[in-house]
CSV table of C-alpha atoms in Angstrom, one decimal:
chain,number,residue,atom,x,y,z
A,196,UNK,CA,3.8,52.8,17.4
A,197,UNK,CA,3.9,50.8,14.1
A,198,UNK,CA,0.1,50.9,13.9
A,199,UNK,CA,-2.0,54.0,14.8
A,200,UNK,CA,-4.4,51.6,16.5
A,201,UNK,CA,-1.7,51.1,19.1
A,202,UNK,CA,-0.7,54.7,19.5
A,203,UNK,CA,-1.7,54.5,23.2
A,204,UNK,CA,-0.1,51.1,23.9
A,205,UNK,CA,3.4,50.8,25.3
A,206,UNK,CA,5.9,48.2,26.1
A,207,UNK,CA,8.7,49.4,28.4
A,208,UNK,CA,11.8,47.1,28.8
A,209,UNK,CA,14.6,47.1,31.3
A,210,UNK,CA,17.9,46.0,29.7
A,211,UNK,CA,19.9,43.4,31.6
A,212,UNK,CA,23.6,42.8,32.0
A,213,UNK,CA,24.4,41.5,35.5
A,214,UNK,CA,25.8,43.6,38.3
A,215,UNK,CA,29.1,44.8,39.6
A,216,UNK,CA,30.1,43.5,43.0
A,217,UNK,CA,33.2,45.4,44.0
A,218,UNK,CA,34.7,48.9,43.5
A,219,UNK,CA,37.3,47.7,41.0
A,220,UNK,CA,34.7,45.5,39.2
A,221,UNK,CA,32.4,48.6,38.9
A,222,UNK,CA,35.4,50.8,37.8
A,223,UNK,CA,36.0,48.3,34.9
A,224,UNK,CA,32.4,48.2,34.1
A,225,UNK,CA,32.1,52.0,33.9
A,226,UNK,CA,34.1,52.0,30.6
A,227,UNK,CA,31.8,49.5,28.9
A,228,UNK,CA,28.3,49.9,27.5
A,229,UNK,CA,27.0,48.7,30.8
A,230,UNK,CA,28.5,51.6,32.6
A,231,UNK,CA,28.6,54.4,30.1
A,232,UNK,CA,26.4,55.7,27.2
A,233,UNK,CA,29.4,56.8,25.1
A,234,UNK,CA,29.3,53.8,22.8
A,235,UNK,CA,25.6,53.0,22.8
A,236,UNK,CA,24.2,52.1,19.4
A,237,UNK,CA,21.5,54.4,18.0
A,238,UNK,CA,19.2,51.5,17.4
A,239,UNK,CA,18.7,47.9,18.7
A,240,UNK,CA,16.3,45.0,18.3
A,241,UNK,CA,15.4,41.9,20.3
A,242,UNK,CA,13.2,38.9,19.6
A,243,UNK,CA,10.5,37.0,21.4
A,244,UNK,CA,8.3,39.1,23.5
A,245,UNK,CA,10.0,42.2,22.0
A,246,UNK,CA,9.9,41.1,18.3
A,247,UNK,CA,8.4,43.4,15.7
A,248,UNK,CA,7.4,40.3,13.7
A,249,UNK,CA,3.7,39.8,14.2
A,250,UNK,CA,3.9,36.2,13.3
A,251,UNK,CA,6.2,35.7,16.3
A,252,UNK,CA,4.8,38.3,18.7
A,253,UNK,CA,1.2,39.1,17.6
A,254,UNK,CA,0.2,40.9,20.8
A,255,UNK,CA,3.0,43.4,21.1
A,256,UNK,CA,4.6,43.7,17.6
A,257,UNK,CA,3.1,47.1,16.9
A,258,UNK,CA,3.2,48.8,20.2
A,259,UNK,CA,5.4,51.8,21.2
A,260,UNK,CA,8.5,50.1,22.5
A,261,UNK,CA,11.1,51.6,24.8
A,262,UNK,CA,14.3,50.1,26.1
A,263,UNK,CA,15.8,51.5,29.2
A,264,UNK,CA,19.5,50.9,28.6
A,265,UNK,CA,21.3,49.7,31.6
A,266,UNK,CA,24.3,51.5,33.2
A,267,UNK,CA,23.9,51.7,37.0
A,268,UNK,CA,25.2,48.3,37.9
A,269,UNK,CA,22.3,47.4,40.2
A,270,UNK,CA,19.1,46.7,38.3
A,271,UNK,CA,18.1,50.4,38.2
A,272,UNK,CA,18.1,50.5,42.0
A,273,UNK,CA,21.1,52.6,42.7
A,274,UNK,CA,20.3,55.8,44.6
A,275,UNK,CA,23.5,57.5,45.7
A,276,UNK,CA,23.5,61.3,46.3
A,277,UNK,CA,27.3,61.5,46.0
A,278,UNK,CA,29.4,59.5,43.5
A,279,UNK,CA,31.8,56.9,44.8
A,280,UNK,CA,35.4,57.8,44.1
A,281,UNK,CA,37.6,54.9,43.0
A,282,UNK,CA,41.3,54.9,42.1
A,283,UNK,CA,41.4,52.5,39.1
A,284,UNK,CA,44.0,50.2,37.8
A,285,UNK,CA,45.4,53.1,35.8
A,286,UNK,CA,46.1,55.0,39.0
A,287,UNK,CA,43.6,57.7,38.3
A,288,UNK,CA,40.6,58.7,40.4
A,289,UNK,CA,37.2,58.3,38.9
A,290,UNK,CA,33.7,59.1,40.1
A,291,UNK,CA,31.2,56.3,39.8
A,292,UNK,CA,27.5,57.1,39.8
A,293,UNK,CA,24.9,54.6,41.0
A,294,UNK,CA,21.6,56.4,40.2
A,295,UNK,CA,19.5,53.9,38.3
A,296,UNK,CA,16.3,54.8,40.2
A,297,UNK,CA,16.7,58.4,39.1
A,298,UNK,CA,17.3,57.2,35.5
A,299,UNK,CA,13.8,55.6,35.7
A,300,UNK,CA,12.3,58.9,36.7
A,301,UNK,CA,14.1,60.9,34.0
A,302,UNK,CA,13.1,58.4,31.3
A,303,UNK,CA,9.5,58.3,32.4
A,304,UNK,CA,9.3,62.1,32.5
A,305,UNK,CA,10.7,62.2,29.0
A,306,UNK,CA,8.2,59.6,27.7
A,307,UNK,CA,5.3,61.4,29.2
A,308,UNK,CA,6.0,64.2,26.7
A,309,UNK,CA,6.2,61.7,23.9
A,310,UNK,CA,2.8,60.2,24.3
A,311,UNK,CA,3.0,58.0,27.5
A,312,UNK,CA,0.9,60.7,29.2
A,313,UNK,CA,-2.2,59.3,27.4
A,314,UNK,CA,-1.3,55.6,27.5
A,315,UNK,CA,-4.1,53.1,27.8
A,316,UNK,CA,-2.1,49.9,28.1
A,317,UNK,CA,1.4,49.4,29.4
A,318,UNK,CA,3.5,46.3,29.7
A,319,UNK,CA,6.6,46.6,31.9
A,320,UNK,CA,9.2,43.9,31.2
A,321,UNK,CA,12.9,43.2,31.3
A,322,UNK,CA,15.3,40.3,31.2
A,323,UNK,CA,18.1,39.0,33.5
A,324,UNK,CA,19.2,42.0,35.6
A,325,UNK,CA,16.4,43.8,33.8
A,326,UNK,CA,14.0,41.1,34.9
A,327,UNK,CA,15.1,41.7,38.5
A,328,UNK,CA,14.5,45.4,37.8
A,329,UNK,CA,10.9,44.5,36.8
A,330,UNK,CA,10.3,42.8,40.1
A,331,UNK,CA,11.9,45.7,42.0
A,332,UNK,CA,10.1,48.6,40.2
A,333,UNK,CA,6.8,47.2,39.1
A,334,UNK,CA,4.7,49.0,41.7
A,335,UNK,CA,6.9,52.1,41.6
A,336,UNK,CA,6.5,52.6,37.8
A,337,UNK,CA,2.7,51.8,38.1
A,338,UNK,CA,2.4,54.4,40.9
A,339,UNK,CA,4.5,57.0,39.1
A,340,UNK,CA,2.3,56.9,36.0
A,341,UNK,CA,-1.0,56.8,38.0
A,342,UNK,CA,0.0,59.9,40.1
A,343,UNK,CA,0.7,61.8,36.9
A,344,UNK,CA,-2.7,61.2,35.6
A,345,UNK,CA,-2.0,58.6,32.9
A,346,UNK,CA,-5.4,57.1,32.1
A,347,UNK,CA,-4.2,53.5,32.3
A,348,UNK,CA,-6.8,50.8,31.6
A,349,UNK,CA,-4.2,48.1,31.9
A,350,UNK,CA,-0.7,48.1,33.5
A,351,UNK,CA,0.9,44.7,33.8
A,352,UNK,CA,4.4,43.3,34.3
A,353,UNK,CA,6.4,40.4,33.0
A,354,UNK,CA,9.9,39.8,34.4
A,355,UNK,CA,12.0,37.5,32.2
A,356,UNK,CA,14.6,35.3,33.9
A,357,UNK,CA,14.8,37.7,36.8
A,358,UNK,CA,14.1,35.5,39.8
A,359,UNK,CA,17.7,35.1,41.0
A,360,UNK,CA,17.8,32.8,44.0
A,361,UNK,CA,19.4,33.7,47.3
A,362,UNK,CA,21.2,30.4,47.6
A,363,UNK,CA,24.6,29.1,48.6
A,364,UNK,CA,26.9,27.4,46.2
A,365,UNK,CA,27.2,23.7,45.7
A,366,UNK,CA,30.2,24.0,48.1
A,367,UNK,CA,28.1,25.8,50.7
A,368,UNK,CA,29.6,29.3,50.2
A,369,UNK,CA,27.4,32.4,50.3
A,370,UNK,CA,29.0,33.9,47.2
A,371,UNK,CA,26.1,35.4,45.5
A,372,UNK,CA,24.6,36.7,48.7
A,373,UNK,CA,27.8,38.4,49.6
A,374,UNK,CA,28.1,39.9,46.1
A,375,UNK,CA,24.6,41.3,46.0
A,376,UNK,CA,24.9,42.7,49.5
A,377,UNK,CA,28.0,44.6,48.5
A,378,UNK,CA,26.2,45.8,45.3
A,379,UNK,CA,23.3,47.0,47.5
A,380,UNK,CA,25.6,48.9,49.9
A,381,UNK,CA,27.8,50.5,47.2
A,382,UNK,CA,24.7,51.7,45.3
A,383,UNK,CA,22.8,53.0,48.4
A,384,UNK,CA,19.8,51.0,47.2
A,385,UNK,CA,17.7,51.2,50.3
A,386,UNK,CA,15.7,53.9,48.6
A,387,UNK,CA,15.9,52.2,45.2
A,388,UNK,CA,14.4,48.8,45.8
A,389,UNK,CA,10.7,48.1,46.5
A,390,UNK,CA,9.6,50.6,49.2
A,391,UNK,CA,7.3,48.3,51.2
A,392,UNK,CA,9.9,45.6,51.2
A,393,UNK,CA,12.6,48.0,52.4
A,394,UNK,CA,10.2,49.2,55.2
A,395,UNK,CA,9.5,45.6,56.3
A,396,UNK,CA,13.1,44.3,56.1
A,397,UNK,CA,14.7,47.4,57.5
A,398,UNK,CA,18.2,47.6,59.0
A,399,UNK,CA,20.4,44.5,58.7
A,400,UNK,CA,18.1,42.7,56.3
A,401,UNK,CA,17.2,45.5,53.9
A,402,UNK,CA,19.7,44.3,51.3
A,403,UNK,CA,17.5,41.2,50.8
A,404,UNK,CA,15.0,43.4,49.0
A,405,UNK,CA,17.6,43.4,46.1
A,406,UNK,CA,16.3,39.8,45.5
A,407,UNK,CA,13.2,39.0,43.5
A,408,UNK,CA,11.8,36.6,46.1
A,409,UNK,CA,11.5,39.4,48.6
A,410,UNK,CA,10.3,42.2,46.2
A,411,UNK,CA,7.8,39.7,44.7
A,412,UNK,CA,6.2,39.1,48.1
A,413,UNK,CA,5.2,42.8,48.2
A,414,UNK,CA,4.2,43.3,44.6
A,415,UNK,CA,0.6,44.4,44.0
A,416,UNK,CA,0.8,45.1,40.3
A,417,UNK,CA,-0.5,42.2,38.1
A,418,UNK,CA,2.6,40.1,37.3
A,419,UNK,CA,3.4,37.2,35.1
A,420,UNK,CA,6.9,35.7,35.7
A,421,UNK,CA,8.9,33.7,33.1
A,422,UNK,CA,11.8,31.6,34.5
A,423,UNK,CA,13.6,28.4,34.2
A,424,UNK,CA,13.9,26.5,37.5
A,425,UNK,CA,17.4,25.5,36.3
A,426,UNK,CA,18.4,28.8,34.7
A,427,UNK,CA,21.8,28.6,33.0
A,428,UNK,CA,23.1,31.8,34.5
A,429,UNK,CA,22.2,30.7,38.0
A,430,UNK,CA,23.7,27.2,37.6
A,431,UNK,CA,27.0,28.9,36.6
A,432,UNK,CA,27.2,32.2,38.5
A,433,UNK,CA,25.3,31.3,41.7
A,434,UNK,CA,25.3,27.6,42.3
A,435,UNK,CA,28.8,26.7,41.1
A,436,UNK,CA,30.5,30.1,41.5
A,437,UNK,CA,33.3,31.1,43.8
A,438,UNK,CA,34.7,34.4,45.0
A,439,UNK,CA,37.0,36.5,42.8
A,440,UNK,CA,40.4,36.7,44.5
A,441,UNK,CA,40.5,39.7,46.9
A,442,UNK,CA,36.8,40.2,47.0
A,443,UNK,CA,35.4,42.6,48.2
A,444,UNK,CA,38.6,44.6,47.6
A,445,UNK,CA,39.7,43.1,44.3
A,446,UNK,CA,42.8,44.2,42.4
A,447,UNK,CA,41.2,43.2,39.1
A,448,UNK,CA,38.1,44.1,37.1
A,449,UNK,CA,36.9,40.5,37.1
A,450,UNK,CA,33.1,40.3,37.2
A,451,UNK,CA,32.3,37.2,39.3
A,452,UNK,CA,33.9,33.8,39.1
A,453,UNK,CA,31.3,31.5,37.5
A,454,UNK,CA,31.5,27.7,37.1
A,455,UNK,CA,34.4,27.7,39.4
A,456,UNK,CA,33.3,24.9,41.8
A,457,UNK,CA,35.6,21.9,41.4
A,458,UNK,CA,34.6,19.6,38.6
A,459,UNK,CA,31.6,21.7,37.5
A,460,UNK,CA,33.0,23.8,34.7
A,461,UNK,CA,31.2,21.8,31.9
A,462,UNK,CA,28.3,20.5,33.8
A,463,UNK,CA,27.1,23.9,35.0
A,464,UNK,CA,26.6,25.0,31.4
A,465,UNK,CA,25.3,21.7,29.9
A,466,UNK,CA,23.4,19.1,31.9
A,467,UNK,CA,24.4,16.4,29.4
A,468,UNK,CA,28.0,16.8,30.7
A,469,UNK,CA,27.0,16.1,34.3
A,470,UNK,CA,27.7,12.9,36.2
A,471,UNK,CA,24.8,11.3,38.0
A,472,UNK,CA,26.0,12.8,41.3
A,473,UNK,CA,26.3,16.2,39.7
A,474,UNK,CA,22.8,15.9,38.1
A,475,UNK,CA,21.3,15.1,41.5
A,476,UNK,CA,23.0,18.2,42.9
A,477,UNK,CA,21.6,20.4,40.1
A,478,UNK,CA,18.2,18.9,40.7
A,479,UNK,CA,18.5,20.0,44.3
A,480,UNK,CA,18.9,23.6,43.1
A,481,UNK,CA,15.9,23.2,40.8
A,482,UNK,CA,13.8,21.9,43.7
A,483,UNK,CA,14.9,24.8,45.9
A,484,UNK,CA,14.1,27.3,43.2
A,485,UNK,CA,10.6,25.8,42.6
A,486,UNK,CA,9.7,25.7,46.3
A,487,UNK,CA,10.9,29.3,46.8
A,488,UNK,CA,8.9,30.7,43.9
A,489,UNK,CA,5.7,28.8,44.9
A,490,UNK,CA,6.2,29.7,48.5
A,491,UNK,CA,5.7,33.4,47.8
A,492,UNK,CA,2.0,34.3,48.2
A,493,UNK,CA,2.1,36.5,45.1
A,494,UNK,CA,2.6,33.4,42.9
A,495,UNK,CA,-1.0,32.2,43.7
A,496,UNK,CA,-2.6,35.6,44.0
A,497,UNK,CA,-5.6,36.1,41.6
A,498,UNK,CA,-4.8,38.1,38.5
A,499,UNK,CA,-1.2,36.8,38.3
A,500,UNK,CA,0.4,34.1,36.2
A,501,UNK,CA,3.7,32.3,35.5
A,502,UNK,CA,5.5,30.1,33.1
A,503,UNK,CA,8.1,28.0,35.0
A,504,UNK,CA,9.9,25.3,33.1
A,505,UNK,CA,13.2,23.4,33.5
A,506,UNK,CA,15.1,24.0,30.2
A,507,UNK,CA,18.7,25.1,31.0
A,508,UNK,CA,18.3,28.6,29.4
A,509,UNK,CA,18.4,32.3,30.2
A,510,UNK,CA,16.4,35.1,28.7
A,511,UNK,CA,14.7,32.6,26.5
A,512,UNK,CA,11.5,34.6,26.3
A,513,UNK,CA,13.3,37.2,24.2
A,514,UNK,CA,14.5,34.7,21.6
A,515,UNK,CA,13.2,31.9,19.4
A,516,UNK,CA,12.2,29.9,22.5
A,517,UNK,CA,9.3,32.3,23.0
A,518,UNK,CA,7.4,30.2,20.5
A,519,UNK,CA,9.0,26.8,21.0
A,520,UNK,CA,9.4,26.0,24.7
A,521,UNK,CA,6.2,24.5,25.9
A,522,UNK,CA,4.7,23.3,29.1
A,523,UNK,CA,1.6,21.1,28.8
A,524,UNK,CA,1.5,21.8,25.1
A,525,UNK,CA,1.3,25.5,25.6
A,526,UNK,CA,4.1,27.9,24.5
A,527,UNK,CA,5.3,30.9,26.4
A,528,UNK,CA,3.7,33.2,23.8
A,529,UNK,CA,0.4,31.4,24.0
A,530,UNK,CA,0.3,31.4,27.8
A,531,UNK,CA,1.2,35.0,28.0
A,532,UNK,CA,-1.3,36.1,25.4
A,533,UNK,CA,-4.1,34.4,27.3
A,534,UNK,CA,-3.1,36.2,30.5
A,535,UNK,CA,-2.6,39.6,28.8
A,536,UNK,CA,-6.1,39.5,27.3
A,537,UNK,CA,-7.8,38.2,30.5
A,538,UNK,CA,-9.9,40.3,32.8
A,539,UNK,CA,-7.3,40.4,35.5
A,540,UNK,CA,-9.4,38.7,38.1
A,541,UNK,CA,-8.9,35.0,37.2
A,542,UNK,CA,-7.3,32.6,39.7
A,543,UNK,CA,-3.6,32.4,39.2
A,544,UNK,CA,-3.9,28.7,38.4
A,545,UNK,CA,-5.8,29.6,35.2
A,546,UNK,CA,-2.6,31.4,33.9
A,547,UNK,CA,0.2,29.3,35.4
A,548,UNK,CA,2.1,26.9,33.2
A,549,UNK,CA,4.3,25.1,35.8
A,550,UNK,CA,6.4,22.0,35.1
A,551,UNK,CA,9.9,22.3,36.5
A,552,UNK,CA,10.5,18.6,35.9
A,553,UNK,CA,13.5,16.9,37.4
A,554,UNK,CA,16.4,16.0,35.2
A,555,UNK,CA,17.4,12.3,34.7
A,556,UNK,CA,20.4,11.5,36.7
A,557,UNK,CA,20.5,7.8,35.8
A,558,UNK,CA,19.6,8.1,32.1
A,559,UNK,CA,20.4,10.2,29.0
A,560,UNK,CA,19.4,12.6,27.7
A,561,UNK,CA,19.3,14.4,31.1
A,562,UNK,CA,16.7,16.9,29.9
A,563,UNK,CA,13.1,16.1,30.9
A,564,UNK,CA,11.3,18.6,28.7
A,565,UNK,CA,11.5,17.6,25.0
A,566,UNK,CA,10.7,21.1,23.7
């Protein structure tokens, strides 16, 4: 820790980086920093909720900070005993390991010997695919530490931009559902996702536990979610996506086919480029997102909180927007600080900044949140 006063305070962060959806896609990924540690940098830094600048991030700037680098292709939920053998585009056979859940165990075991064993306060967080990992593993990590005698006074979680919607495309295709189901199957994630979710949605539906909305429903650990209801990754890679040619048996290493819906290439990334009809369509996705999040009982459970806005962003809480995007005159940093320092028993409404306002389809600018 940067300050001895915080020697027993920890921030553990799951790195993000999407998923791989097909054997050849995963083969290509295995040669990158998202599939291999060979080229990982020795140090890294992030902003926002992970910033070491106390003027930006006063509550967490001096904590022990740990980043779990991401390489299993499924939000640290992979749990294969035997590797998957793939013949790559180079004609050579290669073993692919999907063991993210075991990576969590190994990292936590190592950290116990580095001071985590006597932790008082722990914040578990992550962004994008790492935000999904936070949903999937919140209760697991909490339980893991508790059973090893860590004297936790506070363990809370904050997934950033990790609530990826199980939703068809604007053209009605189940692209993202099919992709994530294939990821779940390849990585043998039944034993890697939230255990109570997997037990409840066993058999044909277990793959849905790879989605935040289902894991969130079973989460007992205090949780504060950050998300845009019109997240820019979701508008491009879920709502306006299409299948990669040949999926689920691609002959290329393409990782998804984002913004592929006819006429949406520019609109999906920038609402100001949308026609009125397209804007109405994106508002439909925003409304569906909002109703799905609010429809999960965990959202209104005492002790929890949320910051849901409509800015077309992704992973904004680990950047400058941490201090600039506001809902009701309250920034993300201010809302989260209030929740972090609360007793843990407040009504969720006391710590929920929620304003996924609809975009203007008949006027410009389209954006409805001036911050």
